[in-house]
Short mmCIF file of C-alpha atoms in Angstrom, two decimals:
data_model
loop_
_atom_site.label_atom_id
_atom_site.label_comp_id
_atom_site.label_asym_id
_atom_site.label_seq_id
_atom_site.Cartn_x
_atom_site.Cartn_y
_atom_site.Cartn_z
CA UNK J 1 -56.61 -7.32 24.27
CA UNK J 2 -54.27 -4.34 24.60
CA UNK J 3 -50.72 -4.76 25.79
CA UNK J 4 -50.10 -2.23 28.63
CA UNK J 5 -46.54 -0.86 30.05
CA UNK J 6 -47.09 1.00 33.52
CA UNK J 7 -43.81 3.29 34.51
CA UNK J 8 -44.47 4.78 37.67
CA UNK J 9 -42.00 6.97 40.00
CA UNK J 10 -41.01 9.76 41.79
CA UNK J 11 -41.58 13.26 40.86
CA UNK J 12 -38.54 14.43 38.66
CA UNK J 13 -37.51 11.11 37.26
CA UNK J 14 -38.65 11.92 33.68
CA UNK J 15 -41.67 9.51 33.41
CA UNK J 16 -43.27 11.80 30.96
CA UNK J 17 -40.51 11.90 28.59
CA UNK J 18 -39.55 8.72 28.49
CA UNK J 19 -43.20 7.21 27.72
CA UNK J 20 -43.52 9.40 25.37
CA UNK J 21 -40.59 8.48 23.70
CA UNK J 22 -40.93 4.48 24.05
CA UNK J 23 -44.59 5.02 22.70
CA UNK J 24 -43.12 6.41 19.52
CA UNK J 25 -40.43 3.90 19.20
CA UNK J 26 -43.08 1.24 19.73
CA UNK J 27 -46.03 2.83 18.34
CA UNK J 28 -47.82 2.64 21.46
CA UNK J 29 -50.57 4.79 22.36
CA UNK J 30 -49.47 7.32 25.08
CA UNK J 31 -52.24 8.28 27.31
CA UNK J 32 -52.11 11.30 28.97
CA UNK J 33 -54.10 11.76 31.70
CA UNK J 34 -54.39 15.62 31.75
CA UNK J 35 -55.75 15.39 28.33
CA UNK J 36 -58.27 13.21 29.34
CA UNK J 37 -59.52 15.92 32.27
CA UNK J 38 -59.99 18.22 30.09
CA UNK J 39 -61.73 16.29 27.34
CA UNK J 40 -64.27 15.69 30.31
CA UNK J 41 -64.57 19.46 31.38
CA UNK J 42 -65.58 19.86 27.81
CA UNK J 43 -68.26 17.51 28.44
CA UNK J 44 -69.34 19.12 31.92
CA UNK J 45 -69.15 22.93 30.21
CA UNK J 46 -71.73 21.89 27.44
CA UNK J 47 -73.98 19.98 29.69
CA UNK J 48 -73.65 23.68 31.73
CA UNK J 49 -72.62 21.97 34.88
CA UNK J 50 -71.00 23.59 37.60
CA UNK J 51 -68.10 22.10 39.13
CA UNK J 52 -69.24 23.26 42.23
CA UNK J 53 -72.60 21.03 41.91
CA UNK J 54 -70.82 17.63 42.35
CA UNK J 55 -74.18 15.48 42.34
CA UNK J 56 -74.43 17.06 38.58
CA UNK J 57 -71.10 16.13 37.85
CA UNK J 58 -71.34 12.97 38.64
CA UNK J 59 -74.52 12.28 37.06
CA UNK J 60 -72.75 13.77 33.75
CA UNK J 61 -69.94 11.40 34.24
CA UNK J 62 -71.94 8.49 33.03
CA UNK J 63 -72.75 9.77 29.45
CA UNK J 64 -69.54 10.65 29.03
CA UNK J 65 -66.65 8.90 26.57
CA UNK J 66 -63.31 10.41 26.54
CA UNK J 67 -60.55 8.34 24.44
CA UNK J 68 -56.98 9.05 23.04
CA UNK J 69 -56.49 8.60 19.17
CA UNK J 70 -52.49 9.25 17.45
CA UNK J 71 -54.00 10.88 13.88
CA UNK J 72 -50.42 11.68 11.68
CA UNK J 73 -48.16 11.35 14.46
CA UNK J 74 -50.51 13.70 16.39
CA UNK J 75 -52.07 12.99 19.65
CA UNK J 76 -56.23 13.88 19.23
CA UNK J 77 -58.85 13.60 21.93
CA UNK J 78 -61.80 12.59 21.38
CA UNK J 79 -65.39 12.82 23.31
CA UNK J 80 -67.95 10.20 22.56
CA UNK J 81 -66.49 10.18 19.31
CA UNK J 82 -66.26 13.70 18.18
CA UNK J 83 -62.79 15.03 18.22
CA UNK J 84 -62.20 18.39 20.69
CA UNK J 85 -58.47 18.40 20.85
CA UNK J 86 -58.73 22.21 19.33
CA UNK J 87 -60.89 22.74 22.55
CA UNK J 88 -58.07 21.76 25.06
CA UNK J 89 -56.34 24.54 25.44
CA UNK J 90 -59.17 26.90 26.34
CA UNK J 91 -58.88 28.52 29.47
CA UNK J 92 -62.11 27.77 30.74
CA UNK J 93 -62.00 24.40 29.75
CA UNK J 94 -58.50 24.68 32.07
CA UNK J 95 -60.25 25.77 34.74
CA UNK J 96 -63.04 23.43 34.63
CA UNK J 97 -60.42 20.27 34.76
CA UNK J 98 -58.73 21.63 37.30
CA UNK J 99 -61.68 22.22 39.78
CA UNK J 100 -63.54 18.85 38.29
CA UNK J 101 -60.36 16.43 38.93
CA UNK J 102 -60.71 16.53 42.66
CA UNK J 103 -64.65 15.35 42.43
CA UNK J 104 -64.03 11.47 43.33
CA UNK J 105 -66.71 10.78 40.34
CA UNK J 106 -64.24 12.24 38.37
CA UNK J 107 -61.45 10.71 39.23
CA UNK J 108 -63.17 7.33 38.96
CA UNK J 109 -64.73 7.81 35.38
CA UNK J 110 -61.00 8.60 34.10
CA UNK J 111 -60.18 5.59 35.67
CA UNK J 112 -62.34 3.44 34.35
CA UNK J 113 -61.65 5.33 30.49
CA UNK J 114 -58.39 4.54 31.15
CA UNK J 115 -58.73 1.17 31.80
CA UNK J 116 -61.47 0.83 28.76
CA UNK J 117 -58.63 1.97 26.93
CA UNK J 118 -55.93 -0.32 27.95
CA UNK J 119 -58.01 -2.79 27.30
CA UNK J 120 -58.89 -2.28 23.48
CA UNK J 121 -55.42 -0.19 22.55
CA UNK J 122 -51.56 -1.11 23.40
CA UNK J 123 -50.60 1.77 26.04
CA UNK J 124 -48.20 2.87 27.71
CA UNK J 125 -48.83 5.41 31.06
CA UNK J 126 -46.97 6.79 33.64
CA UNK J 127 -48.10 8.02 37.05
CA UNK J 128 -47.21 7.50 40.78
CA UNK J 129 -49.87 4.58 41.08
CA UNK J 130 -50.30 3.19 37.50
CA UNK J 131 -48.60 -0.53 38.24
CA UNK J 132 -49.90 -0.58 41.79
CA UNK J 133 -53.79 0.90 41.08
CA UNK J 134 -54.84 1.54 37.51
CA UNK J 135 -53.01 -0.48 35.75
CA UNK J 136 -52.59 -3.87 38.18
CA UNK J 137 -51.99 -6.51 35.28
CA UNK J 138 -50.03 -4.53 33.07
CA UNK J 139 -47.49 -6.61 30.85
CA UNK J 140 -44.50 -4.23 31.79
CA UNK J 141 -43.97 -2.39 34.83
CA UNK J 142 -41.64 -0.57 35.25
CA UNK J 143 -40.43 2.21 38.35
CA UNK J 144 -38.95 5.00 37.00
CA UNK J 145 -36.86 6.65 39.80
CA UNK J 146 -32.70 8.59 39.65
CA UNK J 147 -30.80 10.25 42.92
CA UNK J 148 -32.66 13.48 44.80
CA UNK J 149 -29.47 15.05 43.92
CA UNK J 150 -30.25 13.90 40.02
CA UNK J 151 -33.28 15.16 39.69
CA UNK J 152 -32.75 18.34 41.39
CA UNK J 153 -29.85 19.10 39.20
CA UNK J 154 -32.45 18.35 36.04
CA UNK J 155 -34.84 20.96 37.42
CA UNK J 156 -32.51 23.25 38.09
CA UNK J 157 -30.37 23.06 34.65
CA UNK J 158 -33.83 23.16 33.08
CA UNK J 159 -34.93 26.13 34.58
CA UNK J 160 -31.67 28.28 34.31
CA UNK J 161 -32.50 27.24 30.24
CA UNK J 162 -35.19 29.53 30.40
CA UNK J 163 -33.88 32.06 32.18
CA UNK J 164 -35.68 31.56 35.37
CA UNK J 165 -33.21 32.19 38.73
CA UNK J 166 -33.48 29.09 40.90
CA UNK J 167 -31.92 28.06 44.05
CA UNK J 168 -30.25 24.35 43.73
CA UNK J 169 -30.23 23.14 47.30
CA UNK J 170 -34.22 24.79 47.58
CA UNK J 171 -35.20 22.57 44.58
CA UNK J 172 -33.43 19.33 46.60
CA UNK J 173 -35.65 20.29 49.44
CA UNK J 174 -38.81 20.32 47.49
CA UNK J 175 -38.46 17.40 45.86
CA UNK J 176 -37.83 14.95 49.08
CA UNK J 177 -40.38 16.95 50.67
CA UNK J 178 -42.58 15.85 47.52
CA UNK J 179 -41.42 12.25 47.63
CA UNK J 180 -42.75 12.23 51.32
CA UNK J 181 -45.95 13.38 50.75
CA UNK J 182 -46.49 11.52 47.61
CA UNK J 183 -45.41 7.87 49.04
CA UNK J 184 -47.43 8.59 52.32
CA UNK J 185 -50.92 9.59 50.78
CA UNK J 186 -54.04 7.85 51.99
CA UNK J 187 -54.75 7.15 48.41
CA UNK J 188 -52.70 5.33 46.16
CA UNK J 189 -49.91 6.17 47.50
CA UNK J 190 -46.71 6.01 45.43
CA UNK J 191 -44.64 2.61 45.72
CA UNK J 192 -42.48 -0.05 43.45
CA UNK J 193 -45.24 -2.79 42.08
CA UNK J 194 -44.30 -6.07 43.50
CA UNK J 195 -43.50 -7.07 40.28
CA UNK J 196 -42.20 -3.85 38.89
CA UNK J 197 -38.06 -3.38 37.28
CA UNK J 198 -36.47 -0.66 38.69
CA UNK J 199 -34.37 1.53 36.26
CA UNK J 200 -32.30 3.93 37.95
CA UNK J 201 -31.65 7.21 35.65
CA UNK J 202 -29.30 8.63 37.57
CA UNK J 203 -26.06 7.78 35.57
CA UNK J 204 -28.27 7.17 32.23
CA UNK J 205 -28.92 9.04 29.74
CA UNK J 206 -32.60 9.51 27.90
CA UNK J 207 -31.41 7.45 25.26
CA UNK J 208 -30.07 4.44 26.92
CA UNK J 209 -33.53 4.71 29.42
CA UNK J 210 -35.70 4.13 26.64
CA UNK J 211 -33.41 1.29 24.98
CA UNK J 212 -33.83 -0.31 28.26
CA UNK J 213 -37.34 -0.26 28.70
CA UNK J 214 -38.15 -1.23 24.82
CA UNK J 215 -36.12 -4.38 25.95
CA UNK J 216 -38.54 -5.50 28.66
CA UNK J 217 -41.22 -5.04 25.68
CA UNK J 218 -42.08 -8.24 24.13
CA UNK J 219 -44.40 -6.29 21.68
#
């Protein structure tokens, strides 16, 4: 049986990055979701399925085994036990995920790899709805969230980095307007697990984050 840390939160609040970085501290397995679309628009582009054909899709769903392996620090995907990670980056392969994900069939097979997964592997994921939906029984959960004016400020120092000319206050705007939308979907909308710890990044840095959440980690 796997042992499974959920960290779920608000658009911004560096979910990603932590994860990422408490998987390698703890030499969890980080699954990442996108990576797992495309490993299954692989699948639907050599079947020659058209994402447009969503009876087809689905059908191509069952035979379908997408997993996440760490191979020399490396993250590799694998489909029904072939590795394709070279694949990933293709752009029709891009496409294909991107048109595919919205096909409920879709979205339930990755759930159901993902919970496959969780079950065999010790993982770590982060999402809007992994405590509350995917992940209900997780051993860790954990809601990820820091100030609007936080994570605005983190967008905005991150795009001036690359050069990019931003507007602060507009990037404050789009994030609560995010928040909204995310927390008041139909589906799985995005709340704190009953259960959940909230960390608050706001005043923290990245390191002292993931220090805190390796110390709600029994393994």
């Amino acid at each position: 049986m796997g042992y499974n840390v959920a960290i779920d939160g608000p658009a911004g609040a560096g979910k990603s990055t932590i994860a990422k970085l408490v998987a390698k501290k703890k030499g969890y397995i980080y699954v990442d979701t996108g990576a797992m679309y495309r490993g299954l628009a692989i699948h639907f582009l050599e079947k020659g399925v058209s994402a447009d054909d969503r009876d087809a899709v689905a059908e191509a769903c069952l035979d379908a085994d997408v997993s996440v392996k760490y191979e020399d620090g490396a993250q590799q995907i694998y489909l029904n036990g072939r590795n394709v990670t070279p694949k990933l980056r293709m752009e029709e392969v891009g496409n294909m995920a991107s048109r595919a994900s919205a096909i409920p069939a879709v979205r339930e097979k990755l759930l159901e790899l993902q919970r496959t997964l969780a079950q065999k592997e010790d993982v770590i994921m982060d999402g809007r709805d992994i405590g509350t939906n995917i992940l209900p029984n997780a051993d860790v959960k954990i809601y990820l969230t820091a100030s609007v004016e936080t994570r605005a400020r983190r967008r905005y120092d991150e795009l001036k980095a690359k050069g990019e000319e931003c507007d602060l206050q507009k990037i404050a705007r789009d994030i609560e307007e995010r928040d909204a939308r995310d927390m008041n979907r139909e589906i799985a909308p995005l709340r704190k697990a009953d259960d959940a710890v909230l960390v608050d990044s706001s005043n923290m840095s990245i390191e002292e984050v993931v220090d805190e959440i390796c110390g709600y980690c029994r393994l």
